[in-house]
mmCIF file of C-alpha atoms in Angstrom:
data_model
loop_
_atom_site.group_PDB
_atom_site.id
_atom_site.type_symbol
_atom_site.label_atom_id
_atom_site.label_comp_id
_atom_site.label_asym_id
_atom_site.label_seq_id
_atom_site.Cartn_x
_atom_site.Cartn_y
_atom_site.Cartn_z
ATOM 1 C CA MET F 1 -34.720 16.850 -7.481
ATOM 2 C CA PRO F 2 -34.129 20.400 -6.338
ATOM 3 C CA VAL F 3 -30.703 21.545 -7.499
ATOM 4 C CA GLU F 4 -29.009 24.462 -6.542
ATOM 5 C CA MET F 5 -26.104 26.027 -8.648
ATOM 6 C CA HIS F 6 -23.383 27.703 -6.986
ATOM 7 C CA SER F 7 -19.879 28.651 -6.976
ATOM 8 C CA GLY F 8 -17.050 27.189 -4.424
ATOM 9 C CA CYS F 9 -16.850 23.837 -5.118
ATOM 10 C CA PHE F 10 -14.284 21.035 -3.810
ATOM 11 C CA GLY F 11 -12.905 20.690 -7.432
ATOM 12 C CA CYS F 12 -11.305 22.645 -9.992
ATOM 13 C CA ILE F 13 -11.650 23.344 -13.753
ATOM 14 C CA SER F 14 -9.647 25.248 -16.163
ATOM 15 C CA ARG F 15 -11.508 28.489 -17.729
ATOM 16 C CA LYS F 16 -11.555 26.882 -21.184
ATOM 17 C CA GLN F 17 -13.108 23.859 -20.058
ATOM 18 C CA ARG F 18 -15.614 25.333 -17.818
ATOM 19 C CA PHE F 19 -19.058 24.278 -18.123
ATOM 20 C CA GLY F 20 -22.267 23.698 -16.064
ATOM 21 C CA PHE F 21 -24.816 20.601 -15.453
ATOM 22 C CA ARG F 22 -28.293 20.736 -15.983
ATOM 23 C CA ASN F 23 -29.109 17.588 -14.244
ATOM 24 C CA VAL F 24 -27.623 16.283 -11.116
ATOM 25 C CA ARG F 25 -28.559 12.670 -12.148
ATOM 26 C CA PHE F 26 -25.957 12.804 -14.902
ATOM 27 C CA LEU F 27 -23.257 13.981 -12.475
ATOM 28 C CA LYS F 28 -24.181 10.913 -10.235
ATOM 29 C CA HIS F 29 -24.044 8.720 -13.159
ATOM 30 C CA LEU F 30 -20.620 10.059 -14.162
ATOM 31 C CA HIS F 31 -19.426 9.816 -10.954
ATOM 32 C CA ALA F 32 -20.454 6.314 -10.471
ATOM 33 C CA ASN F 33 -19.800 4.748 -13.628
ATOM 34 C CA GLU F 34 -16.338 6.502 -14.626
ATOM 35 C CA PHE F 35 -14.167 7.840 -11.997
ATOM 36 C CA GLY F 36 -16.272 6.944 -8.979
ATOM 37 C CA LYS F 37 -13.278 5.752 -7.095
ATOM 38 C CA LEU F 38 -11.639 8.987 -7.130
ATOM 39 C CA ARG F 39 -12.171 11.310 -4.181
ATOM 40 C CA SER F 40 -10.307 14.106 -2.771
ATOM 41 C CA PRO F 41 -11.140 15.946 0.775
ATOM 42 C CA GLU F 42 -8.969 19.318 -0.187
ATOM 43 C CA PRO F 43 -10.784 22.253 -1.399
ATOM 44 C CA CYS F 44 -10.207 23.948 -4.668
ATOM 45 C CA GLN F 45 -8.523 27.534 -4.702
ATOM 46 C CA ASP F 46 -10.562 28.148 -7.733
ATOM 47 C CA ARG F 47 -14.495 28.976 -7.504
ATOM 48 C CA TRP F 48 -16.483 27.123 -10.355
ATOM 49 C CA PRO F 49 -19.951 26.111 -10.712
ATOM 50 C CA SER F 50 -21.440 22.959 -9.015
ATOM 51 C CA ALA F 51 -24.619 21.076 -8.262
ATOM 52 C CA VAL F 52 -25.897 20.393 -4.670
ATOM 53 C CA ASP F 53 -28.753 18.053 -4.255
ATOM 54 C CA SER F 54 -31.116 18.180 -1.684
ATOM 55 C CA GLY F 55 -29.288 15.795 0.657
ATOM 56 C CA GLY F 56 -26.357 18.750 0.751
ATOM 57 C CA ARG F 57 -24.035 16.186 -1.260
ATOM 58 C CA LEU F 58 -21.929 18.365 -3.617
ATOM 59 C CA TYR F 59 -21.171 17.274 -7.466
ATOM 60 C CA CYS F 60 -18.847 19.193 -9.533
ATOM 61 C CA TYR F 61 -16.875 18.546 -12.683
ATOM 62 C CA CYS F 62 -13.244 18.906 -12.662
ATOM 63 C CA ALA F 63 -10.911 18.932 -15.707
ATOM 64 C CA MET F 64 -7.899 17.424 -13.559
ATOM 65 C CA ARG F 65 -10.156 14.341 -12.135
ATOM 66 C CA TYR F 66 -13.461 13.753 -11.094
ATOM 67 C CA ARG F 67 -14.653 13.828 -7.530
ATOM 68 C CA MET F 68 -17.382 13.143 -5.562
ATOM 69 C CA CYS F 69 -17.323 15.105 -2.236
ATOM 70 C CA ALA F 70 -18.908 16.137 0.733
ATOM 71 C CA SER F 71 -20.410 19.649 0.184
ATOM 72 C CA GLN F 72 -19.638 22.764 2.190
ATOM 73 C CA HIS F 73 -23.344 22.442 3.782
ATOM 74 C CA GLY F 74 -22.145 20.647 7.407
ATOM 75 C CA SER F 75 -19.828 18.267 6.002
ATOM 76 C CA ASN F 76 -16.219 18.753 7.159
ATOM 77 C CA PRO F 77 -13.819 18.037 4.232
ATOM 78 C CA SER F 78 -11.019 16.694 6.432
ATOM 79 C CA GLN F 79 -13.127 13.858 7.392
ATOM 80 C CA SER F 80 -14.105 12.693 3.805
ATOM 81 C CA SER F 81 -13.191 9.301 3.088
ATOM 82 C CA VAL F 82 -10.594 8.950 0.537
ATOM 83 C CA THR F 83 -9.733 5.918 -2.022
ATOM 84 C CA SER F 84 -7.122 7.041 -3.813
ATOM 85 C CA ILE F 85 -4.076 9.356 -3.137
ATOM 86 C CA HIS F 86 -1.898 9.263 -6.452
ATOM 87 C CA ASN F 87 1.359 9.970 -4.838
ATOM 88 C CA ILE F 88 0.882 6.891 -2.825
ATOM 89 C CA GLN F 89 0.179 5.015 -5.583
ATOM 90 C CA TYR F 90 3.540 6.559 -7.353
ATOM 91 C CA LEU F 91 5.361 5.771 -4.060
ATOM 92 C CA ARG F 92 4.240 2.122 -3.925
ATOM 93 C CA GLY F 93 5.514 1.194 -7.676
ATOM 94 C CA LEU F 94 8.887 2.999 -6.884
ATOM 95 C CA ALA F 95 9.249 1.200 -3.737
ATOM 96 C CA ALA F 96 8.663 -2.090 -5.534
ATOM 97 C CA CYS F 97 11.038 -1.091 -8.428
ATOM 98 C CA ALA F 98 13.757 0.004 -5.936
ATOM 99 C CA VAL F 99 13.573 -3.199 -4.385
ATOM 100 C CA VAL F 100 13.759 -4.970 -7.964
ATOM 101 C CA CYS F 101 16.928 -2.748 -8.715
ATOM 102 C CA PHE F 102 18.523 -3.593 -5.211
ATOM 103 C CA HIS F 103 18.497 -7.359 -5.924
ATOM 104 C CA VAL F 104 19.652 -7.207 -9.455
ATOM 105 C CA SER F 105 22.360 -5.076 -8.352
ATOM 106 C CA GLU F 106 23.334 -7.603 -5.625
ATOM 107 C CA GLN F 107 23.184 -10.376 -8.153
ATOM 108 C CA PHE F 108 25.966 -8.489 -10.182
ATOM 109 C CA GLY F 109 27.937 -7.065 -6.991
ATOM 110 C CA GLY F 110 26.516 -3.474 -7.842
ATOM 111 C CA PRO F 111 26.400 -0.425 -5.093
ATOM 112 C CA PHE F 112 22.665 -0.127 -5.015
ATOM 113 C CA ALA F 113 21.957 -1.186 -1.632
ATOM 114 C CA VAL F 114 19.670 1.951 -0.613
ATOM 115 C CA GLY F 115 17.128 0.074 -3.131
ATOM 116 C CA ALA F 116 16.367 -2.237 -0.165
ATOM 117 C CA ALA F 117 15.061 1.012 1.619
ATOM 118 C CA GLY F 118 11.883 0.586 -0.756
ATOM 119 C CA VAL F 119 10.586 -2.078 1.875
ATOM 120 C CA ASP F 120 10.790 0.669 4.609
ATOM 121 C CA VAL F 121 8.798 3.038 2.556
ATOM 122 C CA PHE F 122 6.221 0.018 2.294
ATOM 123 C CA PHE F 123 5.714 -0.162 5.755
ATOM 124 C CA VAL F 124 5.266 3.609 6.370
ATOM 125 C CA ILE F 125 2.512 3.257 3.610
ATOM 126 C CA SER F 126 0.915 0.322 5.136
ATOM 127 C CA GLY F 127 0.650 2.107 8.634
ATOM 128 C CA PHE F 128 -0.743 5.270 6.749
ATOM 129 C CA ILE F 129 -3.017 3.226 4.523
ATOM 130 C CA MET F 130 -4.684 1.128 7.224
ATOM 131 C CA TRP F 131 -5.129 4.038 9.514
ATOM 132 C CA VAL F 132 -6.930 6.473 6.899
ATOM 133 C CA THR F 133 -9.139 3.708 5.343
ATOM 134 C CA THR F 134 -10.632 2.818 8.970
ATOM 135 C CA ALA F 135 -10.691 5.893 10.749
ATOM 136 C CA GLY F 136 -13.888 7.460 11.134
ATOM 137 C CA LYS F 137 -15.893 4.694 10.052
ATOM 138 C CA PRO F 138 -17.781 1.632 12.014
ATOM 139 C CA ALA F 139 -15.351 -0.974 13.086
ATOM 140 C CA VAL F 140 -15.632 -4.356 12.053
ATOM 141 C CA PRO F 141 -12.399 -6.135 12.938
ATOM 142 C CA TRP F 142 -13.174 -9.651 11.400
ATOM 143 C CA ARG F 143 -14.293 -7.994 8.163
ATOM 144 C CA PHE F 144 -10.787 -6.022 8.227
ATOM 145 C CA MET F 145 -8.873 -9.103 8.885
ATOM 146 C CA ALA F 146 -10.485 -11.301 6.350
ATOM 147 C CA ARG F 147 -10.059 -8.731 3.738
ATOM 148 C CA ARG F 148 -6.356 -8.305 4.589
ATOM 149 C CA ILE F 149 -5.843 -11.869 4.369
ATOM 150 C CA THR F 150 -7.854 -12.441 0.724
ATOM 151 C CA ARG F 151 -5.688 -9.601 -0.185
ATOM 152 C CA ILE F 152 -2.435 -10.608 0.636
ATOM 153 C CA VAL F 153 -2.495 -14.438 1.205
ATOM 154 C CA PRO F 154 -3.653 -16.062 -2.170
ATOM 155 C CA LEU F 155 -0.997 -14.690 -4.210
ATOM 156 C CA TYR F 156 1.764 -15.138 -1.725
ATOM 157 C CA TRP F 157 0.862 -18.800 -1.614
ATOM 158 C CA ILE F 158 0.958 -19.232 -5.244
ATOM 159 C CA VAL F 159 4.528 -17.513 -5.597
ATOM 160 C CA THR F 160 5.252 -19.814 -2.512
ATOM 161 C CA LEU F 161 4.538 -22.815 -4.249
ATOM 162 C CA LEU F 162 6.357 -22.207 -7.607
ATOM 163 C CA THR F 163 9.558 -20.808 -5.937
ATOM 164 C CA ALA F 164 9.460 -24.210 -4.191
ATOM 165 C CA ALA F 165 9.049 -25.744 -7.421
ATOM 166 C CA GLY F 166 11.731 -23.834 -8.915
ATOM 167 C CA ILE F 167 14.174 -24.478 -6.073
ATOM 168 C CA LEU F 168 13.673 -28.329 -6.408
ATOM 169 C CA ILE F 169 14.372 -28.264 -10.446
ATOM 170 C CA ARG F 170 16.731 -25.761 -10.530
ATOM 171 C CA PRO F 171 18.482 -25.086 -7.140
ATOM 172 C CA GLN F 172 21.437 -23.649 -8.815
ATOM 173 C CA PHE F 173 19.151 -20.414 -9.942
ATOM 174 C CA PHE F 174 17.773 -19.892 -6.176
ATOM 175 C CA TYR F 175 21.151 -19.147 -4.331
ATOM 176 C CA GLY F 176 20.340 -18.273 -0.980
ATOM 177 C CA HIS F 177 17.055 -19.685 -0.524
ATOM 178 C CA VAL F 178 16.110 -22.259 1.981
ATOM 179 C CA LEU F 179 13.657 -25.176 1.092
ATOM 180 C CA SER F 180 12.438 -27.675 3.593
ATOM 181 C CA LEU F 181 9.343 -28.952 5.281
ATOM 182 C CA PRO F 182 9.188 -26.898 8.109
ATOM 183 C CA ASN F 183 10.153 -23.924 6.163
ATOM 184 C CA PHE F 184 7.501 -24.613 3.497
ATOM 185 C CA VAL F 185 4.953 -24.970 5.895
ATOM 186 C CA GLY F 186 6.168 -22.009 8.383
ATOM 187 C CA SER F 187 6.400 -19.848 5.225
ATOM 188 C CA LEU F 188 2.802 -20.398 4.242
ATOM 189 C CA PHE F 189 1.452 -18.922 7.656
ATOM 190 C CA PHE F 190 4.089 -16.207 8.243
ATOM 191 C CA LEU F 191 6.290 -18.340 10.709
ATOM 192 C CA PRO F 192 9.727 -19.434 8.631
ATOM 193 C CA VAL F 193 12.897 -20.331 9.870
ATOM 194 C CA LEU F 194 15.144 -17.954 11.423
ATOM 195 C CA GLN F 195 18.582 -17.401 10.103
ATOM 196 C CA GLY F 196 20.775 -15.572 12.520
ATOM 197 C CA ASP F 197 18.011 -13.343 13.953
ATOM 198 C CA ALA F 198 16.336 -12.863 10.521
ATOM 199 C CA LEU F 199 13.101 -14.527 8.925
ATOM 200 C CA HIS F 200 13.850 -16.563 6.101
ATOM 201 C CA PRO F 201 10.617 -17.743 4.331
ATOM 202 C CA VAL F 202 10.944 -19.766 0.852
ATOM 203 C CA VAL F 203 10.359 -16.497 -0.918
ATOM 204 C CA ILE F 204 13.047 -14.464 0.634
ATOM 205 C CA GLN F 205 11.655 -11.256 0.254
ATOM 206 C CA GLY F 206 8.373 -12.411 1.991
ATOM 207 C CA TRP F 207 10.082 -11.708 5.518
ATOM 208 C CA THR F 208 8.363 -8.342 5.114
ATOM 209 C CA LEU F 209 4.789 -9.925 4.661
ATOM 210 C CA CYS F 210 5.431 -11.685 7.953
ATOM 211 C CA TYR F 211 5.621 -7.967 9.618
ATOM 212 C CA GLU F 212 2.906 -6.945 7.537
ATOM 213 C CA MET F 213 0.573 -9.690 9.055
ATOM 214 C CA MET F 214 1.596 -8.871 12.556
ATOM 215 C CA PHE F 215 0.634 -5.593 12.181
ATOM 216 C CA TYR F 216 -2.546 -6.329 10.491
ATOM 217 C CA LEU F 217 -3.317 -8.637 13.761
ATOM 218 C CA VAL F 218 -2.464 -5.978 16.205
ATOM 219 C CA PHE F 219 -4.559 -3.434 14.042
ATOM 220 C CA THR F 220 -7.432 -5.804 14.081
ATOM 221 C CA LEU F 221 -7.102 -6.085 17.645
ATOM 222 C CA VAL F 222 -7.261 -2.482 18.373
ATOM 223 C CA LEU F 223 -10.664 -1.919 16.072
ATOM 224 C CA PHE F 224 -12.277 -3.458 18.835
ATOM 225 C CA LEU F 225 -11.817 -0.332 21.074
ATOM 226 C CA GLY F 226 -13.853 2.811 20.614
ATOM 227 C CA GLU F 227 -12.398 5.155 18.050
ATOM 228 C CA ARG F 228 -11.061 7.771 20.723
ATOM 229 C CA TRP F 229 -8.928 5.034 22.230
ATOM 230 C CA ARG F 230 -7.401 3.478 18.892
ATOM 231 C CA LEU F 231 -4.726 5.570 18.037
ATOM 232 C CA GLY F 232 -3.063 5.877 21.442
ATOM 233 C CA VAL F 233 -3.470 1.815 22.048
ATOM 234 C CA LEU F 234 -2.024 1.438 18.682
ATOM 235 C CA ILE F 235 0.965 3.296 19.124
ATOM 236 C CA GLY F 236 1.529 2.102 22.413
ATOM 237 C CA ALA F 237 1.019 -1.480 21.605
ATOM 238 C CA LEU F 238 3.504 -1.432 18.492
ATOM 239 C CA ALA F 239 6.170 0.419 20.760
ATOM 240 C CA ALA F 240 5.963 -2.056 23.609
ATOM 241 C CA ILE F 241 6.367 -5.133 20.843
ATOM 242 C CA VAL F 242 9.724 -3.026 19.921
ATOM 243 C CA GLY F 243 10.660 -2.612 23.904
ATOM 244 C CA LEU F 244 10.331 -6.553 23.977
ATOM 245 C CA HIS F 245 13.316 -6.403 21.640
ATOM 246 C CA PHE F 246 15.565 -4.989 23.943
ATOM 247 C CA VAL F 247 14.728 -6.864 27.219
ATOM 248 C CA LEU F 248 13.854 -10.331 26.143
ATOM 249 C CA PRO F 249 16.732 -12.829 27.492
ATOM 250 C CA ALA F 250 18.204 -15.267 25.035
ATOM 251 C CA GLY F 251 16.068 -18.011 23.571
ATOM 252 C CA TYR F 252 13.222 -16.164 22.551
ATOM 253 C CA ALA F 253 14.416 -16.010 18.800
ATOM 254 C CA TYR F 254 10.720 -15.476 16.996
ATOM 255 C CA ALA F 255 9.575 -13.031 19.668
ATOM 256 C CA TYR F 256 13.263 -11.205 19.409
ATOM 257 C CA ALA F 257 12.526 -11.331 15.544
ATOM 258 C CA PHE F 258 9.129 -9.973 15.491
ATOM 259 C CA SER F 259 9.937 -7.020 17.733
ATOM 260 C CA ASP F 260 12.771 -5.522 15.325
ATOM 261 C CA PRO F 261 12.544 -1.780 15.514
ATOM 262 C CA VAL F 262 11.518 -1.891 12.044
ATOM 263 C CA VAL F 263 7.951 -2.100 13.590
ATOM 264 C CA LEU F 264 7.869 1.435 14.276
ATOM 265 C CA GLU F 265 7.667 2.227 10.675
ATOM 266 C CA PHE F 266 3.855 1.093 10.781
ATOM 267 C CA ALA F 267 3.723 3.461 13.947
ATOM 268 C CA ALA F 268 5.072 6.514 11.736
ATOM 269 C CA GLY F 269 2.552 5.595 8.981
ATOM 270 C CA VAL F 270 -0.112 5.684 11.344
ATOM 271 C CA ILE F 271 0.941 9.158 12.667
ATOM 272 C CA VAL F 272 0.872 10.840 9.429
ATOM 273 C CA GLY F 273 -2.619 8.945 8.395
ATOM 274 C CA ARG F 274 -3.865 10.575 11.598
ATOM 275 C CA LEU F 275 -2.407 14.089 10.561
ATOM 276 C CA TRP F 276 -3.846 13.711 7.319
ATOM 277 C CA ARG F 277 -7.469 12.617 8.356
ATOM 278 C CA GLN F 278 -7.360 15.682 10.687
ATOM 279 C CA GLY F 279 -6.836 18.002 7.684
ATOM 280 C CA ALA F 280 -3.427 19.126 8.341
ATOM 281 C CA ARG F 281 -1.833 20.984 5.834
ATOM 282 C CA ILE F 282 1.869 21.753 4.621
ATOM 283 C CA PRO F 283 2.843 24.321 2.325
ATOM 284 C CA LEU F 284 3.847 22.880 -0.879
ATOM 285 C CA GLY F 285 7.507 23.907 -0.311
ATOM 286 C CA ALA F 286 8.093 22.630 2.941
ATOM 287 C CA ALA F 287 6.468 19.274 1.963
ATOM 288 C CA LEU F 288 8.445 19.232 -1.436
ATOM 289 C CA THR F 289 11.212 19.910 1.039
ATOM 290 C CA MET F 290 10.428 17.070 3.373
ATOM 291 C CA VAL F 291 10.288 14.477 0.148
ATOM 292 C CA GLY F 292 13.700 15.768 -0.999
ATOM 293 C CA ALA F 293 15.411 15.619 2.478
ATOM 294 C CA GLY F 294 14.090 12.105 2.676
ATOM 295 C CA PHE F 295 15.679 11.324 -0.362
ATOM 296 C CA LEU F 296 18.823 12.870 0.528
ATOM 297 C CA LEU F 297 19.023 10.979 3.570
ATOM 298 C CA LEU F 298 18.681 7.627 1.874
ATOM 299 C CA ALA F 299 21.595 8.646 -0.595
ATOM 300 C CA VAL F 300 23.892 9.378 1.908
ATOM 301 C CA GLY F 301 22.773 6.393 4.322
ATOM 302 C CA PRO F 302 26.152 4.582 3.289
ATOM 303 C CA LEU F 303 27.906 6.957 5.365
ATOM 304 C CA PHE F 304 26.191 6.025 8.279
ATOM 305 C CA HIS F 305 27.783 3.260 10.726
ATOM 306 C CA ALA F 306 26.429 -0.027 9.897
ATOM 307 C CA ASP F 307 25.435 -0.322 13.385
ATOM 308 C CA VAL F 308 22.745 2.284 12.942
ATOM 309 C CA PRO F 309 19.253 0.564 13.205
ATOM 310 C CA ARG F 310 17.224 0.335 9.910
ATOM 311 C CA ALA F 311 14.244 2.079 11.489
ATOM 312 C CA LEU F 312 16.570 5.228 12.200
ATOM 313 C CA ARG F 313 18.873 4.716 8.747
ATOM 314 C CA TRP F 314 16.089 4.017 6.496
ATOM 315 C CA GLY F 315 12.718 4.628 8.660
ATOM 316 C CA ILE F 316 13.129 8.390 9.154
ATOM 317 C CA PRO F 317 13.775 9.046 5.488
ATOM 318 C CA ALA F 318 10.892 6.783 4.341
ATOM 319 C CA THR F 319 8.359 8.489 6.542
ATOM 320 C CA LEU F 320 9.588 12.164 5.505
ATOM 321 C CA ILE F 321 8.967 11.045 1.895
ATOM 322 C CA VAL F 322 5.576 9.495 2.477
ATOM 323 C CA ALA F 323 4.388 12.662 4.251
ATOM 324 C CA GLY F 324 5.756 15.125 2.444
ATOM 325 C CA ALA F 325 4.467 13.501 -1.013
ATOM 326 C CA VAL F 326 0.793 13.073 0.680
ATOM 327 C CA PHE F 327 0.667 16.750 2.053
ATOM 328 C CA ALA F 328 2.376 17.891 -1.283
ATOM 329 C CA GLU F 329 -0.667 16.602 -3.077
ATOM 330 C CA ARG F 330 -2.997 17.979 -0.703
ATOM 331 C CA ALA F 331 -1.480 21.318 -1.221
ATOM 332 C CA ARG F 332 -1.699 20.971 -4.750
ATOM 333 C CA PRO F 333 -3.658 18.160 -6.473
ATOM 334 C CA PHE F 334 -2.489 17.316 -10.089
ATOM 335 C CA ARG F 335 -3.809 15.483 -12.971
ATOM 336 C CA PRO F 336 -2.607 11.405 -12.301
ATOM 337 C CA LEU F 337 -0.253 9.898 -14.590
ATOM 338 C CA ALA F 338 -1.101 6.611 -16.144
ATOM 339 C CA LEU F 339 2.107 4.541 -16.162
ATOM 340 C CA PRO F 340 3.517 5.484 -12.564
ATOM 341 C CA GLY F 341 -0.254 4.956 -11.410
ATOM 342 C CA PHE F 342 -0.168 1.538 -12.931
ATOM 343 C CA LEU F 343 3.228 0.479 -11.581
ATOM 344 C CA GLY F 344 1.704 1.466 -7.899
ATOM 345 C CA ASP F 345 -1.543 -1.011 -8.780
ATOM 346 C CA ALA F 346 1.192 -3.916 -9.595
ATOM 347 C CA SER F 347 3.555 -3.050 -6.807
ATOM 348 C CA TYR F 348 2.448 -5.961 -4.821
ATOM 349 C CA SER F 349 2.831 -8.441 -7.794
ATOM 350 C CA ILE F 350 6.214 -6.981 -8.860
ATOM 351 C CA TYR F 351 7.369 -7.370 -5.120
ATOM 352 C CA LEU F 352 6.218 -10.847 -4.764
ATOM 353 C CA TRP F 353 7.004 -12.110 -8.289
ATOM 354 C CA HIS F 354 10.167 -10.226 -8.947
ATOM 355 C CA VAL F 355 12.867 -12.992 -7.897
ATOM 356 C CA LEU F 356 11.217 -15.667 -10.042
ATOM 357 C CA ALA F 357 10.823 -12.969 -12.709
ATOM 358 C CA ALA F 358 14.376 -12.128 -12.623
ATOM 359 C CA VAL F 359 15.893 -15.655 -12.756
ATOM 360 C CA ALA F 360 13.490 -16.252 -16.114
ATOM 361 C CA ALA F 361 14.990 -12.497 -17.146
ATOM 362 C CA THR F 362 18.501 -13.938 -16.167
ATOM 363 C CA GLY F 363 18.259 -16.940 -18.189
ATOM 364 C CA ILE F 364 17.008 -15.269 -21.158
ATOM 365 C CA VAL F 365 19.635 -12.377 -21.170
ATOM 366 C CA LEU F 366 22.211 -15.319 -21.052
ATOM 367 C CA ARG F 367 21.223 -16.879 -23.711
ATOM 368 C CA ILE F 368 20.612 -14.367 -26.292
ATOM 369 C CA GLY F 369 24.015 -12.843 -25.423
ATOM 370 C CA ILE F 370 23.634 -9.450 -24.414
ATOM 371 C CA PRO F 371 26.692 -7.649 -23.587
ATOM 372 C CA ALA F 372 27.551 -7.829 -19.755
ATOM 373 C CA THR F 373 27.598 -4.033 -19.314
ATOM 374 C CA LEU F 374 23.731 -3.825 -20.280
ATOM 375 C CA GLN F 375 22.608 -7.253 -18.750
ATOM 376 C CA PRO F 376 21.767 -5.472 -15.197
ATOM 377 C CA THR F 377 19.502 -2.856 -16.699
ATOM 378 C CA VAL F 378 17.801 -5.462 -19.378
ATOM 379 C CA ILE F 379 17.200 -7.612 -16.209
ATOM 380 C CA VAL F 380 15.530 -5.237 -14.300
ATOM 381 C CA VAL F 381 13.271 -3.977 -17.336
ATOM 382 C CA VAL F 382 12.226 -7.438 -18.166
ATOM 383 C CA THR F 383 11.522 -8.403 -14.510
ATOM 384 C CA ILE F 384 9.316 -5.232 -13.837
ATOM 385 C CA ALA F 385 7.575 -5.864 -17.028
ATOM 386 C CA PHE F 386 7.024 -9.748 -16.825
ATOM 387 C CA SER F 387 6.062 -8.805 -13.184
ATOM 388 C CA ALA F 388 3.457 -6.206 -14.499
ATOM 389 C CA VAL F 389 2.064 -8.740 -16.660
ATOM 390 C CA LEU F 390 1.413 -11.442 -14.179
ATOM 391 C CA TYR F 391 -0.263 -8.645 -12.099
ATOM 392 C CA LEU F 392 -2.702 -8.415 -15.059
ATOM 393 C CA LEU F 393 -2.959 -12.132 -15.435
ATOM 394 C CA VAL F 394 -3.042 -13.377 -11.986
ATOM 395 C CA GLU F 395 -3.257 -10.855 -9.221
ATOM 396 C CA LYS F 396 -5.928 -8.523 -10.765
ATOM 397 C CA PRO F 397 -8.342 -11.343 -11.615
ATOM 398 C CA LEU F 398 -7.655 -13.179 -8.196
ATOM 399 C CA VAL F 399 -8.677 -9.707 -6.266
ATOM 400 C CA ARG F 400 -11.805 -9.361 -8.593
ATOM 401 C CA LEU F 401 -12.960 -13.092 -7.546
ATOM 402 C CA LEU F 402 -12.385 -12.770 -4.020
ATOM 403 C CA HIS F 403 -13.867 -9.266 -3.615
ATOM 404 C CA SER F 404 -16.515 -9.515 -5.669
ATOM 405 C CA PRO F 405 -19.960 -8.929 -4.442
ATOM 406 C CA ARG F 406 -21.079 -12.443 -4.878
ATOM 407 C CA ALA F 407 -17.822 -13.391 -2.527
ATOM 408 C CA LYS F 408 -19.067 -10.654 -0.182
ATOM 409 C CA GLY F 409 -22.224 -11.737 0.084
ATOM 410 C CA ALA F 410 -21.333 -15.510 0.696
ATOM 411 C CA ALA F 411 -19.166 -14.475 3.410
ATOM 412 C CA LYS F 412 -21.768 -12.418 4.876
ATOM 413 C CA ALA F 413 -24.011 -15.594 4.796
ATOM 414 C CA ARG F 414 -21.604 -17.876 6.390
ATOM 415 C CA HIS F 415 -21.011 -15.155 9.321
ATOM 416 C CA ALA F 416 -24.674 -14.777 9.843
ATOM 417 C CA ALA F 417 -25.189 -18.544 9.876
ATOM 418 C CA ALA F 418 -22.544 -18.877 12.472
ATOM 419 C CA ALA F 419 -24.036 -16.126 14.508
ATOM 420 C CA ARG F 420 -27.451 -18.330 14.213
ATOM 421 C CA VAL F 421 -25.678 -21.322 15.204
ATOM 422 C CA ALA F 422 -23.565 -19.868 18.253
ATOM 423 C CA SER F 423 -26.791 -18.072 19.520
ATOM 424 C CA GLY F 424 -28.666 -21.301 19.550
ATOM 425 C CA GLN F 425 -26.046 -23.057 21.299
ATOM 426 C CA SER F 426 -25.867 -20.500 23.821
#
């Protein structure tokens, strides 16, 4: 295979660690087997040796991370597919831990109400990720929705079943939970009972998943359109849903709940994702200022009037934080950190399991007689640790099973068989 060695790669390397490769096949093996999931579209400021194969693919060694990127020879780096943005992972972990702190603080009458804004960060991140991972790719709507369902539903059902069992066995430990047959069945299908105007599933923090699934449904429908139409239609559809919130007459309780302005946080994430995919850049200082402003707005949130909509009080700061974080990483890539990255990977488990884990942690803390002043901190730490262990024991194997090549092949075979049957009946 002809190999051209030149400088000017999409990676970086310190002068002490600089070295070249004799065979591009070795680089392919290294990228595919060691760090193949990490990609980056941002060009490096340094110019170090790299290898370009006959297909125009550029391979380089980077001391901070391994990357496989589109080369300068004809491919636009802003259109590269990105599967890992470290700051997004860190924010996911931070948001999940903030929600844990909020619920434990609420249990002890503490002042950390702002921790609930972790949900708003999740919503913005969700919009960002859905756009970034689908833009510029062939649209397969049914596959997108199937992957979302297999990613979200199985673990949610497991936690819902265990929470229902816990309520039946020890109802005094689950204050504020509502368990009835209609709510149990409705919770499984993201249509729980309403308390006031709010969704109230068996897993009380599962109300956010109801909005997530609605967003995934709208996003799936938009994928049937040509790519040039998707952004406008998606933003317009989400805005129209929120518009219903202000014009619906009394009696449309579920429509009123699902049209809450918090839905606009998904749209904000989509817009940030669109800018990111287009290769937009913000100076590092400006990006960090956005992050700082977002956290500052969250900190002063209690000073706002209680009637200020959540989408303004917490949605705007969440958008600033997410946008600032992703553009800061683009402005200056960095070496990933293991623990924050792991918490990001485990964030869904931490979020879903934390109420059950906190119940168990509270029982342990009370049994061993930890001083009252230390109890909230200990419960938070034990809850996060226990939920992270459950990520390793439950969620990770479950995702590996459902998203394995064998499972994907079986799904494709079923779809092909269904298509043949449909064509035979027509």
